[in-house]
Every structure is written in structure tokens, then in C-alpha cells.
Amino acid sequence: MKKLLYPETIVWPELAKRPVKDLQELEPTIRGIFKLVQEQGDEALYQLAEKYDGKRPDALLATPEELATAEYEISAELKEAILQAYSNIQLFHLQQAEQMPIVETMPGVNCWRKSVAIEKVGLYIPGGTAPLFSTLLMLGIPAKLAGCKQIVLCTPPSKEGAIHPAIRYTASLLGIETIVKAGGAQAVAAMAFGTESVPAVSKIFGPGNQYVTMAKQLVTQLGVAIDMPAGPSEVLVMADETADPAFVAADLLSQAEHGPDSQVVLLSTSETIIDQVISEIEKQLQELPREAVAAQALENSMAIVMKSARQMLDFSNLYAPEHLILAIKDLQTIADGVVNAGSVFLGNYTPEAAGDYASGTNHTLPTNGYARAYSGVSLDSFVRKITFQYITPEGLQNIGRTIELMADAEGLQAHKNAVSIRLKKL
């Protein structure tokens, strides 16, 4: 990690930039994939699997038998862990349901709003070196709670053509029946356009590699919504003299191991703490199976000594991290000042990994500074808010003149007439 001492605020915006690749060079390839899927449907998915994965799958959809056998292919301990995470995530997201009362804005004018599920949603779940069944919980649970009528799951199979058993078990637990053995941009295309086997959806969720990320961005131009712009994973940790350097190092490495383009940032008012954390990183890194990946991510990362806790907070709000860990003494004061972050973890015994798996909050979060404007996935991500209104004759008499005056001032005579014709009737 690069170590910086007391950088001037004028250079902070440059420090807050992510080491993000320009994905535009991928666009011609992805548009070619889109065209092939639109024209050839299922056959395109077979061809692209053979081209990119080295094997043509026997079938595109997982069978009921494949789902049924999954629970015998994972350990009892893992099943118990998945069930515990399921319970916590469901409980937290269940509390997000809204029931808005009818509001009488003036006598006879009644307005209200109703949450209506998006009928068809698609979930993309990576299944290669890291089969993210935890992400399936994070997306599938709120989709089910929202009442989405159709949930399509796309996940790349192994070289043998099988879906990881933990993903199959979790899908079965959630009651997801349409499971497509496809990955990459072609999976996004299949969910966006539909094929003989894959229903088209209205909104696509989930993380993926640079091809998936770019494909998701492109489908938004074609009328399909996505959860949020997504980039490489990231964490920012604020640590003072009360932090445990070994804990902080473990938290930084837990994000660094996601991928070589991930970024981790450490802020502290103590150079001693930073040196201790860096020393711990070097020790722990050697024990990781994904050491090479984490080491590459650390090259993009930095440890910064700041003058005060206030400066740490100001830099964090500028950076707008996906994950923010506060390993500091004055937790509540700093937490109250956080305005830009995807998810915040308070105290030495709240690792970011808890939110990644089982505490209950969602781990699908805005990256690359998008936390300035986007929220993480929630129950709201799977619903639309439709407003309703009912105006009585008395209500129209109360509000009518206001509407007429405003419409007339804008030069929209038909709008005014729509009210005037009714008022004359009354």
C-alpha cells in the first residue's frame, strides 16, 4: 500500500479517484453478443458457452432433479449457516415494507401511494472462482418479499456444466425455478431480450466481471433497468489508537481478495497504527489462497495519515466508499457525520464480512463514488411506487381555480379546459 502523510485538501479529489478501467473498448464485442442472442436465441447461448467456457452445455436450464440433489452435496454446517443468514436477511428486509396512508391534501382531494412489485426480474450470480450464493440471498430474498412474479437466475456453470451446489441449494430455498446455465454478457442479453428458454425481464440485478458490468450499462439504453452502476469492490477504514491492527488488516484484505482491481483505503491520525496495520497485512497476506489477487489490489490502495478525526470524516465523505468501517473511539459522533457511504460498520467487532454474509443488511452496494447518489439494494429496489388520487366534486371546486391559473400561466389551454368543463358541470 502507498503511505501518504498529511496530504493537502487540494489533492484529495485526485486521491479519491478509483483505478477503474475504461470499458468502452468492450462495447463492440458486447454489442456483437447482443445481436447474436437477439437473432439466434438459445442457440447463441450454446455457441457462446462453447466459445468462452470451452464446453457446449447439455441443457440451458437446471432441472428439478439438479435442485433437489443440491442439499446432499453441501455440508450440514453450510446449510445451517445459509439458513441463519436467510433468517437475518429476511427479517431486516421485511421491516422495509411501507404502507402509506391516504393523505387529504385539502378537503375532497385525496392522494396516496402503493408499492407494486416489478413483475419480472433477473438475477446474475457469478459462479466461477467465487460462487456467490450469498449474493443470491441478498437479491432473492427481497425479490420474493416484494412479490415479483417471475425471477430468472443466470449463473455460469463449471467446466463440467454443473452449477455450484450452494447456488442450487440457495435457489431451491428461495423457490426460484428458472435457473439458466449462462454467464457473461450473453446472460445479460438473454435476460434483457429473452430467448426460447429465458424469459425477458424488466430489471437486472447482480455483480459480475467487466463484460457483465458493461453489458448491464448498455441494456439501460434499450429500456431495461439495472440495480445500479457497479465497479470493483472497495472499503475505507478509519482507525485510531483504539483499533486492533490485526483486525484492520483482515478487513482490508477481505476486500482486496475480491479482485485485482479492488481498492482498499486506510485512514488514521496515527502513523504508528498505519505502520502496524501494514505489517499485519504482510503477515496475513502470505496465508491467503488468493494472495496474488489481493497483492495486486493492494498496489491500487493507500494508507493516509490525517491530522484529525474530522479530516478523516471529510475525506471519507468525498471518497463515498462502498463499505466504511469505523474502528475509532468516538463512534457515534463520526457515524452521525457520515453522508456518503454504501454501508457502515461500527466498532472493532463489526467486520465488513458480517454484512457480506449474514448480519441482515444487503451487500449489493454502490461503488466507485456512486454512494453519493445511490443506495444499496433493498426491498424498494424490487418495487415501483405508484401514486393514486381521488377528488370529490367538492374537492375539485376547492382546487380547480388553482389548476386553471397555473395552466393558463403556462399556456396550456387544454389542461385548463379539463378543469373548467367539470367546474361548469358542477
Short mmCIF file of C-alpha atoms in Angstrom, two decimals:
data_model
loop_
_atom_site.label_atom_id
_atom_site.label_comp_id
_atom_site.label_asym_id
_atom_site.label_seq_id
_atom_site.Cartn_x
_atom_site.Cartn_y
_atom_site.Cartn_z
CA MET A 1 0.00 0.00 0.00
CA LYS A 2 1.12 3.53 -0.71
CA LYS A 3 1.58 5.52 2.52
CA LEU A 4 0.78 9.23 2.43
CA LEU A 5 1.41 11.73 5.22
CA TYR A 6 -0.95 14.65 5.76
CA PRO A 7 -1.92 15.34 2.12
CA GLU A 8 -3.26 18.83 1.45
CA THR A 9 -7.01 19.04 0.78
CA ILE A 10 -6.33 20.34 -2.73
CA VAL A 11 -5.09 16.86 -3.76
CA TRP A 12 -7.92 14.93 -2.08
CA PRO A 13 -10.14 14.76 -5.21
CA GLU A 14 -7.28 13.13 -7.12
CA LEU A 15 -6.68 10.66 -4.29
CA ALA A 16 -10.40 9.80 -4.22
CA LYS A 17 -10.38 8.67 -7.87
CA ARG A 18 -10.73 4.90 -8.41
CA PRO A 19 -8.34 2.88 -10.57
CA VAL A 20 -11.20 2.00 -12.91
CA LYS A 21 -10.66 0.61 -16.39
CA ASP A 22 -12.25 2.23 -19.42
CA LEU A 23 -14.79 -0.35 -20.51
CA GLN A 24 -15.71 1.37 -23.77
CA GLU A 25 -13.28 -0.83 -25.71
CA LEU A 26 -15.50 -3.80 -24.82
CA GLU A 27 -18.60 -2.25 -26.37
CA PRO A 28 -18.21 -3.63 -29.94
CA THR A 29 -17.75 -7.18 -28.63
CA ILE A 30 -20.74 -6.91 -26.33
CA ARG A 31 -22.97 -5.40 -28.99
CA GLY A 32 -22.00 -8.33 -31.21
CA ILE A 33 -23.06 -10.73 -28.46
CA PHE A 34 -26.35 -8.83 -28.07
CA LYS A 35 -27.04 -9.12 -31.80
CA LEU A 36 -26.29 -12.85 -31.83
CA VAL A 37 -28.59 -13.52 -28.86
CA GLN A 38 -31.38 -11.43 -30.37
CA GLU A 39 -31.13 -13.27 -33.68
CA GLN A 40 -30.44 -16.84 -32.56
CA GLY A 41 -31.81 -17.09 -29.03
CA ASP A 42 -30.91 -20.31 -27.23
CA GLU A 43 -28.53 -21.40 -29.97
CA ALA A 44 -26.48 -18.25 -29.40
CA LEU A 45 -26.12 -19.14 -25.71
CA TYR A 46 -24.89 -22.62 -26.62
CA GLN A 47 -22.40 -21.22 -29.14
CA LEU A 48 -21.07 -18.54 -26.77
CA ALA A 49 -20.69 -21.03 -23.92
CA GLU A 50 -18.59 -23.21 -26.20
CA LYS A 51 -16.54 -20.20 -27.33
CA TYR A 52 -15.86 -18.60 -23.96
CA ASP A 53 -16.16 -21.52 -21.50
CA GLY A 54 -14.76 -24.27 -23.69
CA LYS A 55 -17.82 -26.53 -23.44
CA ARG A 56 -21.26 -26.62 -25.00
CA PRO A 57 -23.74 -27.29 -22.17
CA ASP A 58 -26.08 -30.27 -22.44
CA ALA A 59 -29.01 -28.05 -21.45
CA LEU A 60 -29.52 -24.37 -20.69
CA LEU A 61 -31.89 -24.77 -17.75
CA ALA A 62 -31.19 -26.54 -14.48
CA THR A 63 -33.59 -29.43 -13.90
CA PRO A 64 -35.74 -30.00 -10.79
CA GLU A 65 -33.53 -33.04 -10.08
CA GLU A 66 -30.42 -30.84 -10.00
CA LEU A 67 -32.09 -28.58 -7.46
CA ALA A 68 -33.34 -31.48 -5.36
CA THR A 69 -29.92 -33.12 -5.04
CA ALA A 70 -28.10 -29.91 -4.02
CA GLU A 71 -28.83 -30.31 -0.31
CA TYR A 72 -26.96 -33.62 -0.31
CA GLU A 73 -23.91 -32.07 -1.95
CA ILE A 74 -23.10 -29.47 0.72
CA SER A 75 -22.32 -29.98 4.39
CA ALA A 76 -24.90 -29.78 7.15
CA GLU A 77 -22.88 -26.94 8.69
CA LEU A 78 -23.05 -24.87 5.49
CA LYS A 79 -26.78 -25.49 5.17
CA GLU A 80 -27.25 -24.28 8.75
CA ALA A 81 -25.18 -21.17 8.03
CA ILE A 82 -27.21 -20.39 4.90
CA LEU A 83 -30.45 -20.81 6.84
CA GLN A 84 -29.23 -18.46 9.59
CA ALA A 85 -28.21 -15.84 7.02
CA TYR A 86 -31.56 -16.31 5.26
CA SER A 87 -33.42 -15.65 8.51
CA ASN A 88 -31.45 -12.50 9.37
CA ILE A 89 -31.62 -11.01 5.86
CA GLN A 90 -35.33 -11.73 5.59
CA LEU A 91 -36.07 -10.17 8.99
CA PHE A 92 -34.18 -6.97 8.15
CA HIS A 93 -35.73 -6.57 4.70
CA LEU A 94 -39.23 -7.42 5.91
CA GLN A 95 -39.18 -4.27 8.05
CA GLN A 96 -38.63 -2.13 4.94
CA ALA A 97 -42.18 -2.65 3.66
CA GLU A 98 -44.16 0.61 3.55
CA GLN A 99 -47.87 1.21 3.95
CA MET A 100 -48.60 4.85 3.20
CA PRO A 101 -51.89 6.29 4.50
CA ILE A 102 -54.30 8.26 2.34
CA VAL A 103 -53.46 11.95 2.65
CA GLU A 104 -56.20 14.55 2.25
CA THR A 105 -54.14 17.47 0.93
CA MET A 106 -57.20 19.72 1.08
CA PRO A 107 -60.90 18.94 1.62
CA GLY A 108 -62.03 16.48 -1.03
CA VAL A 109 -58.55 15.94 -2.53
CA ASN A 110 -57.15 12.51 -1.56
CA CYS A 111 -53.68 11.23 -2.53
CA TRP A 112 -51.84 8.03 -1.70
CA ARG A 113 -49.07 5.76 -2.91
CA LYS A 114 -48.83 1.99 -3.31
CA SER A 115 -45.81 -0.25 -3.69
CA VAL A 116 -46.19 -2.69 -6.60
CA ALA A 117 -43.65 -5.42 -7.32
CA ILE A 118 -41.68 -5.42 -10.56
CA GLU A 119 -43.22 -8.45 -12.20
CA LYS A 120 -40.12 -9.91 -13.92
CA VAL A 121 -36.59 -9.56 -12.56
CA GLY A 122 -33.29 -11.16 -13.48
CA LEU A 123 -30.52 -12.06 -11.04
CA TYR A 124 -26.94 -12.51 -12.24
CA ILE A 125 -24.86 -14.57 -9.82
CA PRO A 126 -21.14 -15.14 -10.54
CA GLY A 127 -20.24 -18.81 -10.31
CA GLY A 128 -16.58 -19.12 -11.31
CA THR A 129 -13.69 -18.85 -8.85
CA ALA A 130 -16.09 -17.37 -6.26
CA PRO A 131 -19.64 -18.81 -6.50
CA LEU A 132 -21.55 -16.01 -4.77
CA PHE A 133 -24.51 -17.84 -3.24
CA SER A 134 -24.52 -15.08 -0.61
CA THR A 135 -25.46 -12.59 -3.34
CA LEU A 136 -28.32 -14.86 -4.33
CA LEU A 137 -29.67 -14.49 -0.78
CA MET A 138 -29.21 -10.72 -0.91
CA LEU A 139 -31.16 -10.41 -4.18
CA GLY A 140 -33.58 -13.33 -3.99
CA ILE A 141 -34.96 -12.58 -0.53
CA PRO A 142 -36.15 -9.01 -1.24
CA ALA A 143 -37.39 -10.09 -4.68
CA LYS A 144 -39.58 -12.73 -3.02
CA LEU A 145 -40.71 -10.39 -0.24
CA ALA A 146 -41.64 -7.74 -2.81
CA GLY A 147 -43.81 -10.28 -4.64
CA CYS A 148 -42.00 -10.42 -8.00
CA LYS A 149 -43.98 -12.92 -10.08
CA GLN A 150 -41.06 -14.21 -12.13
CA ILE A 151 -37.42 -14.43 -11.04
CA VAL A 152 -34.83 -15.57 -13.57
CA LEU A 153 -31.43 -16.63 -12.27
CA CYS A 154 -28.41 -16.71 -14.58
CA THR A 155 -25.14 -18.19 -13.37
CA PRO A 156 -22.17 -19.63 -15.28
CA PRO A 157 -21.67 -23.39 -14.86
CA SER A 158 -18.38 -25.16 -14.18
CA LYS A 159 -16.30 -26.71 -16.95
CA GLU A 160 -18.31 -29.89 -16.35
CA GLY A 161 -21.54 -28.00 -16.99
CA ALA A 162 -22.73 -28.06 -13.36
CA ILE A 163 -23.96 -25.18 -11.19
CA HIS A 164 -22.26 -24.94 -7.81
CA PRO A 165 -24.35 -26.90 -5.26
CA ALA A 166 -24.53 -23.98 -2.79
CA ILE A 167 -26.09 -21.81 -5.51
CA ARG A 168 -28.55 -24.59 -6.39
CA TYR A 169 -29.43 -25.16 -2.72
CA THR A 170 -29.98 -21.44 -2.13
CA ALA A 171 -32.11 -21.13 -5.27
CA SER A 172 -34.23 -24.06 -4.10
CA LEU A 173 -34.57 -22.47 -0.65
CA LEU A 174 -35.82 -19.27 -2.29
CA GLY A 175 -38.20 -21.10 -4.59
CA ILE A 176 -36.51 -19.87 -7.76
CA GLU A 177 -37.30 -22.31 -10.56
CA THR A 178 -35.85 -20.70 -13.72
CA ILE A 179 -32.09 -21.20 -13.45
CA VAL A 180 -30.10 -20.57 -16.61
CA LYS A 181 -26.62 -22.03 -17.12
CA ALA A 182 -25.14 -18.94 -18.73
CA GLY A 183 -22.66 -16.27 -17.75
CA GLY A 184 -21.05 -13.14 -19.11
CA ALA A 185 -22.61 -10.57 -21.41
CA GLN A 186 -24.67 -13.29 -23.10
CA ALA A 187 -26.53 -13.95 -19.84
CA VAL A 188 -27.37 -10.26 -19.52
CA ALA A 189 -28.52 -10.25 -23.17
CA ALA A 190 -30.71 -13.32 -22.63
CA MET A 191 -32.46 -11.70 -19.66
CA ALA A 192 -32.84 -8.39 -21.48
CA PHE A 193 -34.17 -9.70 -24.82
CA GLY A 194 -35.49 -13.15 -23.94
CA THR A 195 -34.86 -16.43 -25.77
CA GLU A 196 -36.86 -19.63 -26.24
CA SER A 197 -35.80 -20.78 -22.75
CA VAL A 198 -35.09 -17.50 -20.95
CA PRO A 199 -37.94 -15.07 -20.22
CA ALA A 200 -37.19 -11.38 -20.81
CA VAL A 201 -37.15 -9.33 -17.60
CA SER A 202 -37.72 -5.67 -16.73
CA LYS A 203 -34.78 -5.19 -14.34
CA ILE A 204 -31.44 -6.95 -13.93
CA PHE A 205 -29.55 -7.24 -10.64
CA GLY A 206 -26.18 -8.60 -9.61
CA PRO A 207 -22.41 -8.18 -9.86
CA GLY A 208 -20.08 -9.58 -12.49
CA ASN A 209 -16.86 -9.11 -14.39
CA GLN A 210 -16.11 -6.20 -16.71
CA TYR A 211 -18.14 -7.76 -19.55
CA VAL A 212 -21.19 -8.15 -17.32
CA THR A 213 -20.77 -4.62 -15.98
CA MET A 214 -20.57 -3.12 -19.46
CA ALA A 215 -23.46 -5.27 -20.72
CA LYS A 216 -25.66 -4.03 -17.87
CA GLN A 217 -24.80 -0.44 -18.70
CA LEU A 218 -25.67 -0.98 -22.35
CA VAL A 219 -29.07 -2.59 -21.71
CA THR A 220 -30.19 0.53 -19.86
CA GLN A 221 -30.12 2.25 -23.26
CA LEU A 222 -32.57 -0.39 -24.51
CA GLY A 223 -35.27 0.06 -21.89
CA VAL A 224 -34.14 -2.49 -19.30
CA ALA A 225 -33.42 -1.22 -15.79
CA ILE A 226 -30.49 -2.34 -13.61
CA ASP A 227 -29.88 -2.25 -9.88
CA MET A 228 -27.04 0.31 -10.02
CA PRO A 229 -23.77 1.08 -11.77
CA ALA A 230 -21.26 -1.35 -10.30
CA GLY A 231 -17.50 -1.32 -10.23
CA PRO A 232 -14.79 -3.17 -8.33
CA SER A 233 -15.38 -3.71 -4.61
CA GLU A 234 -13.88 -1.26 -2.12
CA VAL A 235 -13.56 -0.47 1.59
CA LEU A 236 -12.41 2.54 3.58
CA VAL A 237 -11.33 2.05 7.20
CA MET A 238 -10.90 4.81 9.75
CA ALA A 239 -8.63 3.62 12.57
CA ASP A 240 -7.25 5.40 15.62
CA GLU A 241 -5.14 4.24 18.56
CA THR A 242 -8.08 2.16 19.89
CA ALA A 243 -8.13 -0.04 16.76
CA ASP A 244 -6.65 -3.54 16.66
CA PRO A 245 -4.13 -3.56 13.77
CA ALA A 246 -4.72 -7.26 13.08
CA PHE A 247 -8.48 -6.68 12.77
CA VAL A 248 -7.98 -3.72 10.44
CA ALA A 249 -5.54 -5.68 8.27
CA ALA A 250 -8.01 -8.56 7.99
CA ASP A 251 -10.80 -6.18 6.95
CA LEU A 252 -8.64 -4.57 4.28
CA LEU A 253 -7.59 -7.94 2.90
CA SER A 254 -11.17 -9.21 2.87
CA GLN A 255 -11.92 -6.62 0.21
CA ALA A 256 -8.58 -6.86 -1.57
CA GLU A 257 -9.14 -10.56 -2.27
CA HIS A 258 -12.27 -9.78 -4.33
CA GLY A 259 -10.24 -8.90 -7.40
CA PRO A 260 -7.07 -7.24 -8.66
CA ASP A 261 -8.98 -4.05 -9.43
CA SER A 262 -10.46 -3.72 -5.93
CA GLN A 263 -9.27 -0.84 -3.77
CA VAL A 264 -8.81 -0.52 -0.02
CA VAL A 265 -8.12 2.73 1.85
CA LEU A 266 -6.88 3.17 5.41
CA LEU A 267 -7.16 6.50 7.23
CA SER A 268 -5.62 7.17 10.62
CA THR A 269 -4.47 10.03 12.80
CA SER A 270 -1.58 7.80 13.92
CA GLU A 271 1.34 6.85 11.68
CA THR A 272 2.20 4.15 14.22
CA ILE A 273 -1.18 2.46 13.70
CA ILE A 274 -0.74 2.60 9.93
CA ASP A 275 2.71 1.02 10.15
CA GLN A 276 1.35 -1.72 12.42
CA VAL A 277 -1.54 -2.42 10.04
CA ILE A 278 0.77 -2.61 7.03
CA SER A 279 2.99 -5.05 8.93
CA GLU A 280 -0.07 -7.18 9.75
CA ILE A 281 -1.17 -7.11 6.12
CA GLU A 282 2.18 -8.50 5.04
CA LYS A 283 1.85 -11.37 7.54
CA GLN A 284 -1.78 -12.25 6.78
CA LEU A 285 -1.39 -11.88 3.02
CA GLN A 286 1.02 -14.82 2.86
CA GLU A 287 -1.63 -17.13 4.32
CA LEU A 288 -4.35 -16.33 1.77
CA PRO A 289 -5.19 -18.72 -1.08
CA ARG A 290 -5.96 -15.62 -3.17
CA GLU A 291 -2.66 -13.96 -2.22
CA ALA A 292 -1.78 -12.92 -5.79
CA VAL A 293 -5.18 -11.30 -6.34
CA ALA A 294 -5.08 -9.40 -3.04
CA ALA A 295 -1.49 -8.29 -3.66
CA GLN A 296 -2.50 -6.72 -6.97
CA ALA A 297 -5.38 -4.89 -5.30
CA LEU A 298 -3.03 -3.52 -2.66
CA GLU A 299 -0.99 -1.87 -5.40
CA ASN A 300 -4.07 0.28 -6.12
CA SER A 301 -4.56 1.06 -2.44
CA MET A 302 -3.35 3.62 0.07
CA ALA A 303 -2.88 4.37 3.74
CA ILE A 304 -3.19 8.04 4.66
CA VAL A 305 -2.21 9.80 7.88
CA MET A 306 -4.67 12.62 8.61
CA LYS A 307 -4.44 15.48 11.08
CA SER A 308 -7.75 14.82 12.85
CA ALA A 309 -10.85 12.66 13.01
CA ARG A 310 -12.73 15.49 11.30
CA GLN A 311 -10.33 15.30 8.35
CA MET A 312 -10.83 11.54 8.15
CA LEU A 313 -14.59 12.05 8.01
CA ASP A 314 -14.32 14.78 5.36
CA PHE A 315 -12.11 12.61 3.15
CA SER A 316 -14.42 9.62 3.58
CA ASN A 317 -17.47 11.66 2.56
CA LEU A 318 -15.57 12.85 -0.52
CA TYR A 319 -14.49 9.28 -1.39
CA ALA A 320 -18.03 7.88 -0.76
CA PRO A 321 -16.96 4.28 -0.06
CA GLU A 322 -18.99 1.19 -0.77
CA HIS A 323 -18.06 -0.12 2.69
CA LEU A 324 -16.99 2.14 5.58
CA ILE A 325 -15.52 0.72 8.79
CA LEU A 326 -15.16 2.94 11.86
CA ALA A 327 -12.53 1.42 14.17
CA ILE A 328 -12.33 4.54 16.30
CA LYS A 329 -13.04 5.81 19.77
CA ASP A 330 -15.74 8.40 19.09
CA LEU A 331 -18.00 6.13 17.06
CA GLN A 332 -21.34 7.88 17.30
CA THR A 333 -20.13 11.41 16.57
CA ILE A 334 -18.31 10.29 13.41
CA ALA A 335 -21.16 7.97 12.37
CA ASP A 336 -23.60 10.87 12.64
CA GLY A 337 -21.42 12.84 10.23
CA VAL A 338 -21.38 10.16 7.52
CA VAL A 339 -23.35 11.34 4.49
CA ASN A 340 -21.79 9.32 1.65
CA ALA A 341 -21.36 5.56 2.12
CA GLY A 342 -22.98 2.36 0.97
CA SER A 343 -22.92 0.55 4.32
CA VAL A 344 -21.23 1.47 7.63
CA PHE A 345 -19.68 -0.90 10.18
CA LEU A 346 -19.17 0.44 13.70
CA GLY A 347 -16.54 -0.73 16.17
CA ASN A 348 -13.72 -3.24 16.41
CA TYR A 349 -16.04 -6.24 16.48
CA THR A 350 -18.14 -5.40 13.42
CA PRO A 351 -16.23 -6.79 10.43
CA GLU A 352 -17.40 -5.87 6.95
CA ALA A 353 -17.67 -9.62 6.26
CA ALA A 354 -20.68 -9.72 8.62
CA GLY A 355 -22.63 -7.52 6.22
CA ASP A 356 -21.35 -9.52 3.27
CA TYR A 357 -22.95 -12.67 4.59
CA ALA A 358 -25.32 -12.79 7.48
CA SER A 359 -25.98 -9.77 9.71
CA GLY A 360 -29.09 -8.86 7.70
CA THR A 361 -28.15 -5.76 5.70
CA ASN A 362 -27.72 -6.04 1.95
CA HIS A 363 -24.25 -6.37 0.45
CA THR A 364 -25.20 -5.18 -3.05
CA LEU A 365 -23.93 -1.62 -2.72
CA PRO A 366 -22.87 1.37 -4.85
CA THR A 367 -19.17 1.54 -5.71
CA ASN A 368 -16.87 3.99 -7.49
CA GLY A 369 -18.29 7.01 -5.62
CA TYR A 370 -21.89 6.27 -6.61
CA ALA A 371 -22.78 6.22 -2.90
CA ARG A 372 -23.10 10.00 -3.29
CA ALA A 373 -26.32 9.40 -5.21
CA TYR A 374 -27.31 5.71 -4.99
CA SER A 375 -28.48 3.45 -2.17
CA GLY A 376 -27.70 -0.22 -1.81
CA VAL A 377 -30.24 -2.85 -2.84
CA SER A 378 -33.29 -3.06 -0.59
CA LEU A 379 -36.93 -4.09 -0.78
CA ASP A 380 -37.55 -0.81 -2.62
CA SER A 381 -35.27 -1.96 -5.44
CA PHE A 382 -37.84 -4.59 -6.43
CA VAL A 383 -40.94 -2.42 -6.35
CA ARG A 384 -42.37 0.60 -8.14
CA LYS A 385 -44.21 3.30 -6.23
CA ILE A 386 -47.47 4.16 -7.97
CA THR A 387 -49.41 7.22 -6.84
CA PHE A 388 -53.21 7.40 -6.77
CA GLN A 389 -55.63 10.25 -6.26
CA TYR A 390 -59.38 10.66 -5.87
CA ILE A 391 -61.05 14.07 -6.00
CA THR A 392 -64.65 14.61 -4.97
CA PRO A 393 -66.85 17.27 -6.66
CA GLU A 394 -66.29 19.45 -3.60
CA GLY A 395 -62.56 18.81 -3.85
CA LEU A 396 -62.45 19.93 -7.49
CA GLN A 397 -64.28 23.13 -6.56
CA ASN A 398 -61.66 23.73 -3.85
CA ILE A 399 -58.62 23.12 -6.05
CA GLY A 400 -59.95 23.93 -9.52
CA ARG A 401 -59.15 27.65 -9.64
CA THR A 402 -55.53 26.93 -8.62
CA ILE A 403 -55.15 24.49 -11.53
CA GLU A 404 -56.78 26.85 -14.01
CA LEU A 405 -54.49 29.74 -13.07
CA MET A 406 -51.33 27.63 -13.28
CA ALA A 407 -52.30 26.02 -16.62
CA ASP A 408 -53.19 29.41 -18.08
CA ALA A 409 -49.84 30.86 -16.97
CA GLU A 410 -48.03 28.03 -18.76
CA GLY A 411 -50.07 28.49 -21.90
CA LEU A 412 -51.60 25.00 -21.76
CA GLN A 413 -55.25 25.71 -22.56
CA ALA A 414 -56.36 22.07 -22.80
CA HIS A 415 -55.13 21.48 -19.25
CA LYS A 416 -57.21 24.44 -18.06
CA ASN A 417 -60.23 23.26 -20.04
CA ALA A 418 -60.08 19.80 -18.44
CA VAL A 419 -60.87 21.51 -15.13
CA SER A 420 -63.13 24.29 -16.40
CA ILE A 421 -65.52 21.91 -18.21
CA ARG A 422 -66.04 19.99 -14.98
CA LEU A 423 -66.50 23.09 -12.84
CA LYS A 424 -69.21 24.32 -15.24
CA LYS A 425 -70.98 20.97 -14.86
CA LEU A 426 -70.98 21.49 -11.11
#
